[in-house]
Structures are given as structure tokens and as C-alpha cells.
Coordinates of C-alpha atoms in Angstrom, one line a residue:
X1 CA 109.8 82.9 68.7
X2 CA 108.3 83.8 65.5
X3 CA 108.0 87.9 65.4
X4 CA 104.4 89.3 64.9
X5 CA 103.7 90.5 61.6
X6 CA 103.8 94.6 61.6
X7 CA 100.0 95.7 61.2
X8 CA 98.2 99.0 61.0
X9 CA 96.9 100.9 63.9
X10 CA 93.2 99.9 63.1
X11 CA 94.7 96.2 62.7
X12 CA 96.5 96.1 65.9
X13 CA 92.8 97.7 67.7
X14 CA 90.8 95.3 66.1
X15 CA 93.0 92.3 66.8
X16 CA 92.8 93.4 70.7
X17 CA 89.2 93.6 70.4
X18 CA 89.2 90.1 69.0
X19 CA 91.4 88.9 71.8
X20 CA 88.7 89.9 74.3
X21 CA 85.7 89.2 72.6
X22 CA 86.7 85.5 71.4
X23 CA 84.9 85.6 68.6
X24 CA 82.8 88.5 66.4
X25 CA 81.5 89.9 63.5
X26 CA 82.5 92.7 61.6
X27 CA 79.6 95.5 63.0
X28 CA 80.3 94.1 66.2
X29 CA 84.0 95.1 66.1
X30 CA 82.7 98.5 64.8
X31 CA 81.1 98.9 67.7
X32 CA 83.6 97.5 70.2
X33 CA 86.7 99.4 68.7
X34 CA 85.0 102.8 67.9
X35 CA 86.1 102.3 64.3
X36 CA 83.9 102.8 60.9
X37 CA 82.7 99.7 59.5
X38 CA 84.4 100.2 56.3
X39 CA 88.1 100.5 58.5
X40 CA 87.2 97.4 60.4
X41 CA 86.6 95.4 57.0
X42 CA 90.0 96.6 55.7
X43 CA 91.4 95.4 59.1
X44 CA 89.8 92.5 59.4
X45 CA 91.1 91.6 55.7
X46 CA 94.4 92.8 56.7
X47 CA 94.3 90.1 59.9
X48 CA 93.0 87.7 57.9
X49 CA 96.1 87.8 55.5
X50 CA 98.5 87.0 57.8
X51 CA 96.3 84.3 59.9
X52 CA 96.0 86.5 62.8
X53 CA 91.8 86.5 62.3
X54 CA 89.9 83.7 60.8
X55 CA 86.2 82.9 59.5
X56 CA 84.2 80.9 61.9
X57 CA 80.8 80.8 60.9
X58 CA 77.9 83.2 60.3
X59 CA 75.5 84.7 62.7
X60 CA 71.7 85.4 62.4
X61 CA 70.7 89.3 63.2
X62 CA 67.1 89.8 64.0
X63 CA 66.4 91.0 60.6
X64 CA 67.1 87.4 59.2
X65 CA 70.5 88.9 57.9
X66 CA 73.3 87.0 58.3
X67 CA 77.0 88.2 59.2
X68 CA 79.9 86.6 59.0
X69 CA 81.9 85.6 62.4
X70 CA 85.5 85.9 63.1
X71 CA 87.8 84.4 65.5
X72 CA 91.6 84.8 66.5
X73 CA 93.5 82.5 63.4
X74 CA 96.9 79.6 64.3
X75 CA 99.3 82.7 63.7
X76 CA 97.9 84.2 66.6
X77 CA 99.7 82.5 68.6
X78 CA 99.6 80.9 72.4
X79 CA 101.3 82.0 76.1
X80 CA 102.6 79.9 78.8
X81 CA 101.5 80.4 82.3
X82 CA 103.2 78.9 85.5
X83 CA 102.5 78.9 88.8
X84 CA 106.1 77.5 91.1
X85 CA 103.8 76.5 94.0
X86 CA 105.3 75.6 97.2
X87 CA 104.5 72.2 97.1
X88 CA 103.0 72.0 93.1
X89 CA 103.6 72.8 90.2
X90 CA 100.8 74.0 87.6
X91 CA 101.1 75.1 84.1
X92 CA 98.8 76.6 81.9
X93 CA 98.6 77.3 77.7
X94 CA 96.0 79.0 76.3
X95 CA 95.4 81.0 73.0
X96 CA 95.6 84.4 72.9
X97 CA 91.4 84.7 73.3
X98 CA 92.1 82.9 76.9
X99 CA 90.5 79.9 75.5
X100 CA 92.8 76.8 77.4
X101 CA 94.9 74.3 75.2
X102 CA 97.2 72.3 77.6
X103 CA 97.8 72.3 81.4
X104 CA 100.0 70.0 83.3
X105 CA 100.6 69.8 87.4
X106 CA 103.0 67.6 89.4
X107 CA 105.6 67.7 91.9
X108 CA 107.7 71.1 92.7
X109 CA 111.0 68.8 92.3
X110 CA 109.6 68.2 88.7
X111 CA 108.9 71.2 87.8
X112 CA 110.5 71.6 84.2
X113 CA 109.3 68.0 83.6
X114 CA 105.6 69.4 84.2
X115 CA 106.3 72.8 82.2
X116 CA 108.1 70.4 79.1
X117 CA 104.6 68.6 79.4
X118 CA 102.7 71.2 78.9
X119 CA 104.7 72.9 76.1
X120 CA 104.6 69.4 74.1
X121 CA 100.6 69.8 74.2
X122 CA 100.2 73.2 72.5
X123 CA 99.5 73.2 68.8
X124 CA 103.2 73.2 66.6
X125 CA 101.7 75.8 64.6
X126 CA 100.6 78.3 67.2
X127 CA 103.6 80.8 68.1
X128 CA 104.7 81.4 72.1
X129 CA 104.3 85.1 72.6
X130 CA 105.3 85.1 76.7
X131 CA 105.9 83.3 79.3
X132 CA 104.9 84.3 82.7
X133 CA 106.3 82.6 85.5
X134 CA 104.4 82.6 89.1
X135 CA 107.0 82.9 92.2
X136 CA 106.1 83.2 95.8
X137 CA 109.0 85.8 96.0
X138 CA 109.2 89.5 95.0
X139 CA 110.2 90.2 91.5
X140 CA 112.7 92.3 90.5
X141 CA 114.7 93.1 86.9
X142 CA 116.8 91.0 85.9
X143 CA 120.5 91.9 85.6
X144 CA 121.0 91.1 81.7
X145 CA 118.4 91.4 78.9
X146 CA 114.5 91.8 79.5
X147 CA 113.8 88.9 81.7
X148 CA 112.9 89.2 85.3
X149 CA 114.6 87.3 88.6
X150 CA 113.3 86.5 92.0
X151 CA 114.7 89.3 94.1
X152 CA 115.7 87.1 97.1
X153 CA 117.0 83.5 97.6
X154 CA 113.4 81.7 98.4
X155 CA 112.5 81.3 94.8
X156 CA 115.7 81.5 92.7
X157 CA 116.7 77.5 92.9
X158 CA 113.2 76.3 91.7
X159 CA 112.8 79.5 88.8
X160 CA 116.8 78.6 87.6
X161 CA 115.4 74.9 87.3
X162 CA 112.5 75.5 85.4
X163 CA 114.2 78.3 83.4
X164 CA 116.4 75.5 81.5
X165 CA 112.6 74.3 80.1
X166 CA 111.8 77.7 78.9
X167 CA 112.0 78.1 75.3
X168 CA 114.4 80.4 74.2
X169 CA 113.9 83.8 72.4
X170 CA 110.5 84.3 74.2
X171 CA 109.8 86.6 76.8
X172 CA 109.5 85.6 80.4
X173 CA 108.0 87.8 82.9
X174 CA 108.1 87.0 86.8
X175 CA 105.2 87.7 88.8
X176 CA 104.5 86.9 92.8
X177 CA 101.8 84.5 93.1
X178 CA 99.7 86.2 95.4
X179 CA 99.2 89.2 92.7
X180 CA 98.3 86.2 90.1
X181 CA 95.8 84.7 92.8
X182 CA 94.3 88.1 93.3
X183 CA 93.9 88.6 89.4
X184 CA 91.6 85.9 89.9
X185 CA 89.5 86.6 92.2
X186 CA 89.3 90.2 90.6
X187 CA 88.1 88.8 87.0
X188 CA 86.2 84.9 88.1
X189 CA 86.2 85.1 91.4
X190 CA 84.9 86.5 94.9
X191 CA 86.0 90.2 93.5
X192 CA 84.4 90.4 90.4
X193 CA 82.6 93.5 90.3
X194 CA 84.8 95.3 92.7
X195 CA 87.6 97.4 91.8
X196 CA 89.4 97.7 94.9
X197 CA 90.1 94.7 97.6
X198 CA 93.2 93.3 99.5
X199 CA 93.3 89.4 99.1
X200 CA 95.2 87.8 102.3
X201 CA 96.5 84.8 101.6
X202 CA 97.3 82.5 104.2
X203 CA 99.1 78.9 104.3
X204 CA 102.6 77.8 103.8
X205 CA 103.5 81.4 104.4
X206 CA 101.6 84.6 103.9
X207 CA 101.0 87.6 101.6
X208 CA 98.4 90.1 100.6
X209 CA 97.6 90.9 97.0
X210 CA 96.4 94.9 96.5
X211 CA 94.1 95.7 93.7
X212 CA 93.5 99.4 93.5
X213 CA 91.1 100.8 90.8
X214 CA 91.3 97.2 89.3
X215 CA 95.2 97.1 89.1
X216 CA 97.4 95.4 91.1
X217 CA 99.8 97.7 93.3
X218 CA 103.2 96.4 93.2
X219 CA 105.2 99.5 94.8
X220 CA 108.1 100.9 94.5
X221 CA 110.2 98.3 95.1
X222 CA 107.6 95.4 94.0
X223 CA 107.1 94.5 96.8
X224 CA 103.5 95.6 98.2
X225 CA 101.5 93.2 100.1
X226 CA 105.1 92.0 101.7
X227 CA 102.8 90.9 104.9
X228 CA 105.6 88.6 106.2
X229 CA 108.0 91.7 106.4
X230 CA 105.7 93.3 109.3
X231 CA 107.8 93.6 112.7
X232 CA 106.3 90.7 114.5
X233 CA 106.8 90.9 117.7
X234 CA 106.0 94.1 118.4
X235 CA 105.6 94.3 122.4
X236 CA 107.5 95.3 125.5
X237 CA 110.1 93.1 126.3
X238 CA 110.5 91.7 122.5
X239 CA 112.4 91.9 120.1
X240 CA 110.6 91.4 116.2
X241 CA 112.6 89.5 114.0
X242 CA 113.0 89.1 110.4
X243 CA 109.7 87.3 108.8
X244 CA 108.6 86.1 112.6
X245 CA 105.3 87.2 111.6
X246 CA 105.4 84.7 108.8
X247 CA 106.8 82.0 111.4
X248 CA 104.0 82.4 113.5
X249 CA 101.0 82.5 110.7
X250 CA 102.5 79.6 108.6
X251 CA 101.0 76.1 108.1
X252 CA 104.1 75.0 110.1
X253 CA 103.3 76.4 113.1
X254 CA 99.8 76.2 113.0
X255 CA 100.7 71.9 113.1
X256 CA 103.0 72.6 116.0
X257 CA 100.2 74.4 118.1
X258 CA 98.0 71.6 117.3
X259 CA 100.6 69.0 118.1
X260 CA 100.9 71.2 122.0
X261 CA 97.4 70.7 122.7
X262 CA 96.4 67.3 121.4
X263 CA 96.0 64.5 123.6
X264 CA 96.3 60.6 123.3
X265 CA 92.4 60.6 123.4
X266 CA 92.2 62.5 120.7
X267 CA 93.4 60.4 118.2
X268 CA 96.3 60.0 116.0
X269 CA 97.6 64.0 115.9
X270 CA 97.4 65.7 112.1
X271 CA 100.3 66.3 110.3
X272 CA 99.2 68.2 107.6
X273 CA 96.7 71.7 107.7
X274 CA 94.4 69.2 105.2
X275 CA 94.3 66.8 108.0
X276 CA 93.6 69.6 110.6
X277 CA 90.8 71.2 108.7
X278 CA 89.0 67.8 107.7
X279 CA 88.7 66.4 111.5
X280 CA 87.7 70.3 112.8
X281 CA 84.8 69.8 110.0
X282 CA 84.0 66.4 112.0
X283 CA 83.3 68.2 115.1
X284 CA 86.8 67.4 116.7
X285 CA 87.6 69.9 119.6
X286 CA 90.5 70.2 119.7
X287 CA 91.1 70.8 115.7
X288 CA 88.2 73.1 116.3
X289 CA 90.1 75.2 119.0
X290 CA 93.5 75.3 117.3
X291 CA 91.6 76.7 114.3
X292 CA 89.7 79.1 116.4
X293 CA 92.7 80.4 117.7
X294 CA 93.9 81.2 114.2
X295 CA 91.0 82.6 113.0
X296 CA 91.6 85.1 115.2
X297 CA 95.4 85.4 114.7
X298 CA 94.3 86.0 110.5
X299 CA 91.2 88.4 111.9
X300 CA 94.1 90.6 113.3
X301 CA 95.8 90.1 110.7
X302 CA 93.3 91.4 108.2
X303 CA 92.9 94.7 110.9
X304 CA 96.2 95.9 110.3
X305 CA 95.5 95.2 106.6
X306 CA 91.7 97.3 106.8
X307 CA 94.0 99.9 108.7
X308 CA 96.2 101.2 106.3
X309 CA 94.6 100.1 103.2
X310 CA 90.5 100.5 104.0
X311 CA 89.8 98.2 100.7
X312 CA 85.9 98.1 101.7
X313 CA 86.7 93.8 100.9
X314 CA 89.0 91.1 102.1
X315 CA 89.5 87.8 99.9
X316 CA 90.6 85.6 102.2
X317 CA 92.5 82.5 100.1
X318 CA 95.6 80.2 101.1
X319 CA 95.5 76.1 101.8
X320 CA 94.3 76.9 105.4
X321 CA 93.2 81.2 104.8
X322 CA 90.4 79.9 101.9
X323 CA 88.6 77.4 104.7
X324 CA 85.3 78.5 105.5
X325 CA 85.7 77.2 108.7
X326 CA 88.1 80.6 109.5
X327 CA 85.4 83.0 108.4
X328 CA 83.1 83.4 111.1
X329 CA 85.9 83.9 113.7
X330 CA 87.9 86.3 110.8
X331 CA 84.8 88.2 110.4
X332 CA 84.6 88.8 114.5
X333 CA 87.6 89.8 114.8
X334 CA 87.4 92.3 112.0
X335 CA 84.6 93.7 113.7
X336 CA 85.8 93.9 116.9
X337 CA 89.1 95.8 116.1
X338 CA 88.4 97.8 112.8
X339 CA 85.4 99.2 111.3
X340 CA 82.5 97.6 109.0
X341 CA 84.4 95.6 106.0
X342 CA 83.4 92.7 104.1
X343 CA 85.3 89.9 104.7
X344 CA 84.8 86.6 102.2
X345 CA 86.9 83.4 101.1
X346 CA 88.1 83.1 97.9
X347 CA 86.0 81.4 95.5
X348 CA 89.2 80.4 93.2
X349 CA 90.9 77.8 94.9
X350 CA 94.4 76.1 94.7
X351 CA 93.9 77.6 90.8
X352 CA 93.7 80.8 91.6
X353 CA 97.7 81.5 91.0
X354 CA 97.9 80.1 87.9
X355 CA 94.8 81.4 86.6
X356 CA 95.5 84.8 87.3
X357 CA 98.9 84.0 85.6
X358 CA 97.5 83.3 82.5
X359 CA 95.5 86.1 82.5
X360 CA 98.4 88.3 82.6
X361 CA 100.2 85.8 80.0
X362 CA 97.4 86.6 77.7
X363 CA 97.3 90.1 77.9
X364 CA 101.2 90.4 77.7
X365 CA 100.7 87.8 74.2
X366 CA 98.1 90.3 72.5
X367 CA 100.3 93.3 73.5
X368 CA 103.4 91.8 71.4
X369 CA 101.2 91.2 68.7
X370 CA 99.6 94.8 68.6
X371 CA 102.9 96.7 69.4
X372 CA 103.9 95.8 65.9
X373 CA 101.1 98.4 64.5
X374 CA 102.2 100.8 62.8
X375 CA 101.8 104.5 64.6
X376 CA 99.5 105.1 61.5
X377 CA 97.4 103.2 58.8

């Protein structure tokens, strides 16, 4: 990895702004970094000699002046997002300004074959700052050096197979894919605007992403929004067990409910939560009643959620959570057990993991290049 070139304080801030902005002229970044315009001219000049800022044009003011525009320069440098998805893999590059320059997706099996792809496509001249790897696992630190590891079993195969694709010498940084997907919803999704929101995540398995004051809470042990962990059953005469709650919320056993109820008549019987969803959207009862039934499951759910964490919104995403078909009966259920709180499904998708990854990857990517300030210019 090449090292970022050391730059002066007022460098380092303008360079951030630059990051954010995507492109800017010199009274702009004035105004954006609270710096004089003659500092920001010595720092732009600064950035520009070492490529980290380049000339991009000019701009008309409304005085028929023009000024000249500036954008991030090739030394800048690019990140690396991915997103370890249960069944996909996804992988994102983009330049330190967010704007995208390769992505690659294919099987989980393949999945340092899909990051290799994707690491082929970014420019040769553009320097890796970070990695950031999505896991649908809490992460903890790693045992040697700065990296970071799954903290249980359910992600370490697939992270140790993609690790061998990794370049080496550049940071990687483990996050859980539910924070990623909540990142997104926070900055392009059904959050923006709101600062504080839990975003429930329901499919394969399940998970709740806390944003608090437009951070993500991670806890003490990383491992906030653990929803699977919750004592499940709780009830006389039972006896919770480890991630039952999980068990009983997962795609899997939503399919095996379906499977108990559907009759001959009915047709062939779905076999995947895609297939499920697209014949309760044709009217189908019984996928309409199996879904019913786990709206309400996911509105209970989201109760206990309101409960503890009274987030005033609920992002409801997942391969089966993000269905609008879930909302109305989510939404009842909410309002039957807690008080008033705004339930909505996400807006981001299946991306929404490794977008929200590459939004930390890029803000990770500017903050190697201006921790190389200098304390003072």
C-alpha cells in the first residue's frame, strides 16, 4: 500500500472537505473548512503537488467571474468494500469522493474470485487505502496486528477464504452487515433525515442495526442489535435456547410453516421466501396466511425492539423483512403492543450492506490520508 504523503493541518482539512464535496472551488472550500482563502490556496497548491487535488474545470459565479474547480487527483487513492452475504457475494470500489469505479457480485463459494474481479477493475494508479469487509457475525480484534476477525464460527470460513484475495499491507476492517445496511438507509435511504432509528433486518437470520444521534451503537462487546441472542422461548413450561429466536424468525422456518399448511390444491409448494412472496402478491391464500402470520411474529419483534430502545422509526429490511406485503400487519402489531412509532421498509434493497460498507470504506480511506497532517502548518 503506498503511504499517504505527510501534509499540513490545513492540507489534511481541506483534502476532507474535498472528499465530501466531490468537486469545488477554492472560496467554496473557504467556506466549507472555516479557513481564509489565502490558507486554502496554499493548501490547495500543496494537494495539488502530490496529486492528492486536481483542476477540473472552471465555474461561472453570478458576477460573470469565473473560478477555478477542483477535484480529488489518481494519488488519492480508492477503498474496497465487501459485503460476505449469506448466499452473495458483492464488492464495491470507489474513489475516495464515493464516486464508484468497479463492483463485482457472484456466488458466496466464489467469493475471492468475485473480490479478485473487482480489484482487477480499479485504476493501477489509484492507491488502496482500506478494505472493509461485511460479515453477518459480530466483530471483534483480531489477535495479531490491526486487522479485525469474526468473533464466532458463522463467518470465519468464508472471511479466511476471501482474506487470501486481500491485498497485503492494507488495512481491513470487519464490520456486521446489518450496521452497513443501516448506514444506508441512514445516508440514501428510508432514514435520511433522521438521526436516530433501529433497522430490523429479517431473512436468512435476523439482526437489528442501532443508529443513535447518527452513529451506529456497537456496544461494549460489539455486539448491539444481537436480536438472535434474545431468550426465545420465554414461557412456562419452556426452556429458551441458544439463537431459537433466530430459528423461529429465519427464512427456513418460515418455508417449513408454509410447507405445514399447503395443500395439493394449492399448487406446487414454494421453496424459496422469493417464491413465497411472489404467489402471496398473486392473491394466493395460503402464502397470504403464512405471511400474515409472520408479519405478526416481526411486529412483536419490532415491540420488544420500540421497548427498550424507543427509536421514534423502524427500518424494516431483510430478503423477506423489506416486503411491503409485511408492513401493514408489522405496523398493527406495533400498535397494538407498544406506543405510536413509525414503522417503514427499507428503501435500499439487497445493496444496502455493501453500500453502507463503502461508505465506511471511504471514510476510513480519507482518514489515512489526513492522519498524515502534520499537528501544525
Amino acid at each position: 500500500m503506498a503511504r499517504a504523503p505527510r501534509l499540513t493541518e490545513s492540507a489534511g482539512a481541506v483534502f476532507a472537505v474535498l472528499a465530501e464535496a466531490g468537486s469545488a472551488t477554492r472560496p467554496q472550500l473557504a467556506t466549507l473548512a472555516g479557513l481564509s482563502k489565502p490558507t486554502v490556496s496554499s493548501a490547495v497548491a500543496e494537494l495539488e503537488g502530490v496529486r492528492l487535488a486536481a483542476h477540473s474545470g472552471t465555474s461561472s459565479g453570478g458576477t460573470g467571474r469565473t473560478a477555478a474547480v477542483y477535484r480529488l487527483g489518481p494519488a488519492a487513492g480508492s477503498v474496497l468494500a465487501v459485503d460476505l452475504g449469506p448466499a452473495l457475494t458483492r464488492v464495491r470500489g470507489c474513489a475516495l469522493d464515493g464516486t464508484l469505479l468497479a463492483e463485482a457480485t457472484g456466488s458466496r463459494a466464489g467469493a475471492a474470485d468475485v473480490v479478485r474481479e473487482a480489484l482487477d477493475a480499479l485504476p493501477a494508479d489509484a492507491p488502496l487505502r482500506t478494505i472493509v469487509v461485511a460479515v453477518g457475525d459480530v466483530t471483534a480484534p483480531g489477535e495479531r496486528g490491526t486487522g479485525m476477525r469474526p468473533a464466532t464460527a458463522k463467518a470465519g470460513p468464508v472471511f479466511d477464504a476471501v482474506a487470501v484475495a486481500l491485498p497485503p499491507g492494507v488495512p481491513v476492517h470487519l464490520e456486521n452487515n446489518v450496521n452497513c445496511a443501516a448506514l444506508a438507509e441512514l445516508h440514501e435511504g428510508a432514514a435520511r433525515g433522521r438521526h436516530t432509528f433501529g433497522y430490523l433486518r429479517i431473512g436468512v437470520g435476523i439482526g437489528l442495526g442501532i443508529v443513535v444521534g447518527g452513529r451506529v451503537l456497537r456496544g461494549a462487546n460489539g455486539a448491539a442489535g444481537e436480536l438472535a441472542r434474545l431468550p426465545y422461548p420465554w414461557a412456562d413450561g419452556s426452556e429458551p435456547r441458544h439463537e431459537a429466536l433466530e430459528d423461529y424468525m429465519g427464512a427456513r422456518s418460515l418455508l417449513r410453516r408454509a410447507a405445514e399448511v399447503w395443500q395439493k390444491a394449492d399448487g406446487p409448494c414454494p421453496r424459496t421466501t422469493d417464491r413465497l412472496l411472489a404467489l402471496a402478491r398473486k392473491g394466493s391464500a395460503p402464502a397470504r396466511a403464512v405471511l400474515d402470520r409472520h408479519a405478526a411474529d416481526v411486529g412483536r419483534l419490532a415491540a420488544a425492539v420500540i421497548a427498550v430502545l424507543d427509536p421514534g422509526l423502524v427500518v424494516l429490511g431483510g430478503s423477506t423483512g423489506a416486503d411491503p406485503r409485511l408492513l401493514p400487519g408489522v405496523r398493527a402489531e406495533v400498535e397494538r403492543l407498544s406506543w405510536p412509532t413509525e414503522v417503514v421498509s427499507s428503501t435500499v434493497g439487497d445493496l444496502g450492506t455493501v453500500v453502507g460498507a463503502a461508505r465506511l470504506a471511504v471514510a476510513r480511506g480519507v482518514q489515512t490520508v489526513t492522519e498524515a497532517a502534520r499537528v501544525k502548518d
